[in-house]
Every structure is written in structure tokens, then in C-alpha cells.
Amino acid sequence: KNQVEQSPQSLIILEGKNCTLQCNYTVSPFSNLRWYKQDTGRGPVSLTIMTFSENTKSNGRYTATLDADTKQSSLHITASQLSDSASYICVVSVPGGYNKLIFGAGTRLAVHP
Amino acid sequence: EPEVTQTPSHQVTQMGQEVILRCVPISNHLYFYWYRQILGQKVEFLVSFYNNEISEKSEIFDDQFSVERPDGSNFTLKIRSTKLEDSAMYFCASRHRSGTGAPRSDEQFFGPGTRLTVL
């Protein structure tokens, strides 16, 4: 069964600190892996998209890594800011023209001053 | 910057009533989607729509649900007879064109969501 699992479920860090969020998936084959940021009550916003041949992708203070052999991905956030408080969702895209997305449950990150 | 819009932002309805959730996708996009997210749970795929027909639907998308693109700009989700368990956030998303292997062509842009509360 195609699944995306994320850890930790929630995380609290102090402003300015770094953190790493984990994602394991069983989706196979897959087209690409994405990380989304979702603020409370809002729609997901794309942070990074990686194909199976890419190992790392950065977007400002966000850096995603992908190991297609072990089916693991991580999202590293550096120098966290209060505005980083949100849910971070790992999403895997299934191949095919219709681009079906399979979502993880997300990691809820709280950045405290 | 173009964005997906959804109305209303919050809909409250009585069980058994019909609701229509509306979305305006990004104007040059070709693929359209509905997702839902029950409070505290993960986002779930409902349906994809392309070339004026449903291309794929999930088990959740039963006969009570229907989608329509009535006028070339709006994309609607109708729930014929709402149930308590339909209470959720409903997200519309759109995508420009078919995947070519380039990740950006696969990117789905999400709207802000409609919170549906069934009483």
C-alpha cells in the first residue's frame, strides 16, 4: 500500500535553531517528492520538489534531501524564525498524467522566541 | 502572482443539505483537483479532472459527490446530501500541464480551502 510516514509528529524549537524533519515512503514507483508548508487553516504551499534522481534541493533556509534507495527524505530548516511555525508535509507524486499526490500526516513545528 | 481562489471560506450546513464549493483555478491550468482534510488528519485526494471529465477519483468520492467546470473558469464540488463526517477543509488545486519529467510542470497550486461544517 502506498504510504508516506513522517516524524516527529510535532516539534518545538527556539527561534534561531536548526531542525530536521523526516519522511519515509513506500510509494513505488514515484514521480517526485515534495515538501509543503501548511499554515493553520490554509492550503499547502510548495517548498521543494525533487525527482528520484535528485539528492538535494534548497529553497532559502529550507533544504530537502532524498535517498531513493532507502525511500527516505528529510527537510532541514536553518536559523528558524517564528514564521516557520506551521505543519510541514511530505508528499509523493504517483507517475501518470493526472499527478495523484499521496500526503503524509505532517510534522507540526512550533518556533518559540 | 496568479493564485487559486475558493469560496466560501467557511460553509455551515445542516445534515442532508446540498452544498456547492467553488474554486477558480489559475487561468492557464488544465488539471484540477479536490482534496479534503478532516481536522487533525492528513490531506486526502478526492478527485482529479481534466478535459471536462473526471480522470481519477478516490474511494471517498462516492455518488454523493460530483464535480463540474460549468463555465471555463469555475470548478465546483457538489455534495448532494451532506453527512456529519463530511465536515472538513476542502482544498482545490490546479496544475498547468502534463508531467514531462520536469518537476515544475507537475506542481499543483492549492487554494486557501473552504471549511465545511455539517451540523
mmCIF file of C-alpha atoms in Angstrom, chain A:
data_model
loop_
_atom_site.group_PDB
_atom_site.id
_atom_site.type_symbol
_atom_site.label_atom_id
_atom_site.label_comp_id
_atom_site.label_asym_id
_atom_site.label_seq_id
_atom_site.Cartn_x
_atom_site.Cartn_y
_atom_site.Cartn_z
ATOM 1 C CA LYS A 1 0.000 0.000 0.000
ATOM 2 C CA ASN A 2 1.325 3.449 -0.897
ATOM 3 C CA GLN A 3 2.076 5.302 2.306
ATOM 4 C CA VAL A 4 4.025 8.310 3.498
ATOM 5 C CA GLU A 5 5.110 8.419 7.128
ATOM 6 C CA GLN A 6 6.580 11.424 8.872
ATOM 7 C CA SER A 7 8.414 12.010 12.115
ATOM 8 C CA PRO A 8 8.333 13.551 14.552
ATOM 9 C CA GLN A 9 4.625 14.249 14.828
ATOM 10 C CA SER A 10 5.375 17.578 16.467
ATOM 11 C CA LEU A 11 8.441 19.579 17.365
ATOM 12 C CA ILE A 12 9.181 22.662 19.435
ATOM 13 C CA ILE A 13 12.372 24.629 18.876
ATOM 14 C CA LEU A 14 13.725 28.017 19.857
ATOM 15 C CA GLU A 15 14.000 30.802 17.341
ATOM 16 C CA GLY A 16 17.333 30.721 15.530
ATOM 17 C CA LYS A 17 17.864 26.992 15.966
ATOM 18 C CA ASN A 18 18.003 24.413 13.198
ATOM 19 C CA CYS A 19 15.813 21.345 12.864
ATOM 20 C CA THR A 20 15.375 18.315 10.613
ATOM 21 C CA LEU A 21 12.105 16.631 9.749
ATOM 22 C CA GLN A 22 11.947 13.066 8.451
ATOM 23 C CA CYS A 23 9.836 11.323 5.822
ATOM 24 C CA ASN A 24 9.696 7.645 4.872
ATOM 25 C CA TYR A 25 7.603 6.436 1.972
ATOM 26 C CA THR A 26 6.579 3.150 0.430
ATOM 27 C CA VAL A 27 5.201 4.637 -2.782
ATOM 28 C CA SER A 28 6.747 2.855 -5.738
ATOM 29 C CA PRO A 29 7.278 3.902 -8.381
ATOM 30 C CA PHE A 30 7.075 7.585 -7.730
ATOM 31 C CA SER A 31 7.357 10.617 -9.911
ATOM 32 C CA ASN A 32 8.640 13.154 -7.440
ATOM 33 C CA LEU A 33 8.719 14.011 -3.753
ATOM 34 C CA ARG A 34 7.617 17.344 -2.414
ATOM 35 C CA TRP A 35 7.671 19.188 0.843
ATOM 36 C CA TYR A 36 4.818 21.563 1.567
ATOM 37 C CA LYS A 37 4.337 24.116 4.309
ATOM 38 C CA GLN A 38 0.807 24.457 5.621
ATOM 39 C CA ASP A 39 -0.164 27.276 7.935
ATOM 40 C CA THR A 40 -3.142 26.617 10.171
ATOM 41 C CA GLY A 41 -6.385 26.920 8.209
ATOM 42 C CA ARG A 42 -4.608 27.498 4.919
ATOM 43 C CA GLY A 43 -3.764 25.460 1.835
ATOM 44 C CA PRO A 44 -0.394 23.758 1.424
ATOM 45 C CA VAL A 45 2.362 25.789 -0.221
ATOM 46 C CA SER A 46 5.162 24.049 -2.088
ATOM 47 C CA LEU A 47 8.684 24.380 -0.680
ATOM 48 C CA THR A 48 10.686 21.897 -2.753
ATOM 49 C CA ILE A 49 10.115 19.288 -5.443
ATOM 50 C CA MET A 50 12.652 16.546 -6.211
ATOM 51 C CA THR A 51 12.671 13.767 -8.763
ATOM 52 C CA PHE A 52 14.058 10.349 -7.848
ATOM 53 C CA SER A 53 17.404 11.299 -9.426
ATOM 54 C CA GLU A 54 17.924 14.364 -7.230
ATOM 55 C CA ASN A 55 19.626 14.098 -3.842
ATOM 56 C CA THR A 56 19.111 17.596 -2.515
ATOM 57 C CA LYS A 57 17.144 20.737 -3.231
ATOM 58 C CA SER A 58 17.273 24.062 -1.441
ATOM 59 C CA ASN A 59 14.820 26.916 -1.148
ATOM 60 C CA GLY A 60 16.264 29.642 1.034
ATOM 61 C CA ARG A 61 16.568 28.300 4.583
ATOM 62 C CA TYR A 62 14.862 25.040 3.582
ATOM 63 C CA THR A 63 16.970 22.140 2.300
ATOM 64 C CA ALA A 64 15.396 18.839 1.322
ATOM 65 C CA THR A 65 17.310 15.611 0.790
ATOM 66 C CA LEU A 66 16.200 12.416 -0.879
ATOM 67 C CA ASP A 67 17.570 8.884 -0.742
ATOM 68 C CA ALA A 68 15.574 6.895 -3.280
ATOM 69 C CA ASP A 69 17.324 3.665 -2.318
ATOM 70 C CA THR A 70 16.160 3.782 1.289
ATOM 71 C CA LYS A 71 12.989 5.689 0.410
ATOM 72 C CA GLN A 72 13.749 8.444 2.876
ATOM 73 C CA SER A 73 13.655 12.200 2.691
ATOM 74 C CA SER A 74 14.407 14.964 5.131
ATOM 75 C CA LEU A 75 13.687 18.651 5.357
ATOM 76 C CA HIS A 76 16.252 20.771 7.156
ATOM 77 C CA ILE A 77 15.351 24.241 8.349
ATOM 78 C CA THR A 78 18.203 26.532 9.311
ATOM 79 C CA ALA A 79 18.083 29.605 11.531
ATOM 80 C CA SER A 80 14.415 29.108 12.313
ATOM 81 C CA GLN A 81 12.055 32.074 12.528
ATOM 82 C CA LEU A 82 8.761 32.492 14.319
ATOM 83 C CA SER A 83 7.035 32.463 10.933
ATOM 84 C CA ASP A 84 8.290 28.925 10.337
ATOM 85 C CA SER A 85 5.675 27.709 12.803
ATOM 86 C CA ALA A 86 3.433 25.527 10.630
ATOM 87 C CA SER A 87 2.850 21.946 9.540
ATOM 88 C CA TYR A 88 5.384 20.527 7.105
ATOM 89 C CA ILE A 89 4.000 17.856 4.865
ATOM 90 C CA CYS A 90 5.900 15.303 2.812
ATOM 91 C CA VAL A 91 4.029 14.415 -0.374
ATOM 92 C CA VAL A 92 4.833 11.806 -3.010
ATOM 93 C CA SER A 93 3.552 12.070 -6.544
ATOM 94 C CA VAL A 94 2.447 8.920 -8.355
ATOM 95 C CA PRO A 95 3.536 8.638 -12.004
ATOM 96 C CA GLY A 96 0.938 9.231 -14.641
ATOM 97 C CA GLY A 97 -0.673 12.122 -16.387
ATOM 98 C CA TYR A 98 -3.023 13.001 -13.555
ATOM 99 C CA ASN A 99 -0.299 13.532 -10.972
ATOM 100 C CA LYS A 100 -2.021 11.991 -7.952
ATOM 101 C CA LEU A 101 -0.485 13.116 -4.661
ATOM 102 C CA ILE A 102 -0.128 10.991 -1.533
ATOM 103 C CA PHE A 103 0.245 13.047 1.621
ATOM 104 C CA GLY A 104 1.975 12.354 4.895
ATOM 105 C CA ALA A 105 0.338 13.421 8.128
ATOM 106 C CA GLY A 106 2.807 16.251 8.574
ATOM 107 C CA THR A 107 5.093 17.446 11.327
ATOM 108 C CA ARG A 108 3.732 20.326 13.347
ATOM 109 C CA LEU A 109 6.601 22.715 14.072
ATOM 110 C CA ALA A 110 6.372 25.415 16.724
ATOM 111 C CA VAL A 111 9.139 28.004 16.898
ATOM 112 C CA HIS A 112 9.280 29.824 20.211
ATOM 113 C CA PRO A 113 11.036 33.107 20.936
#
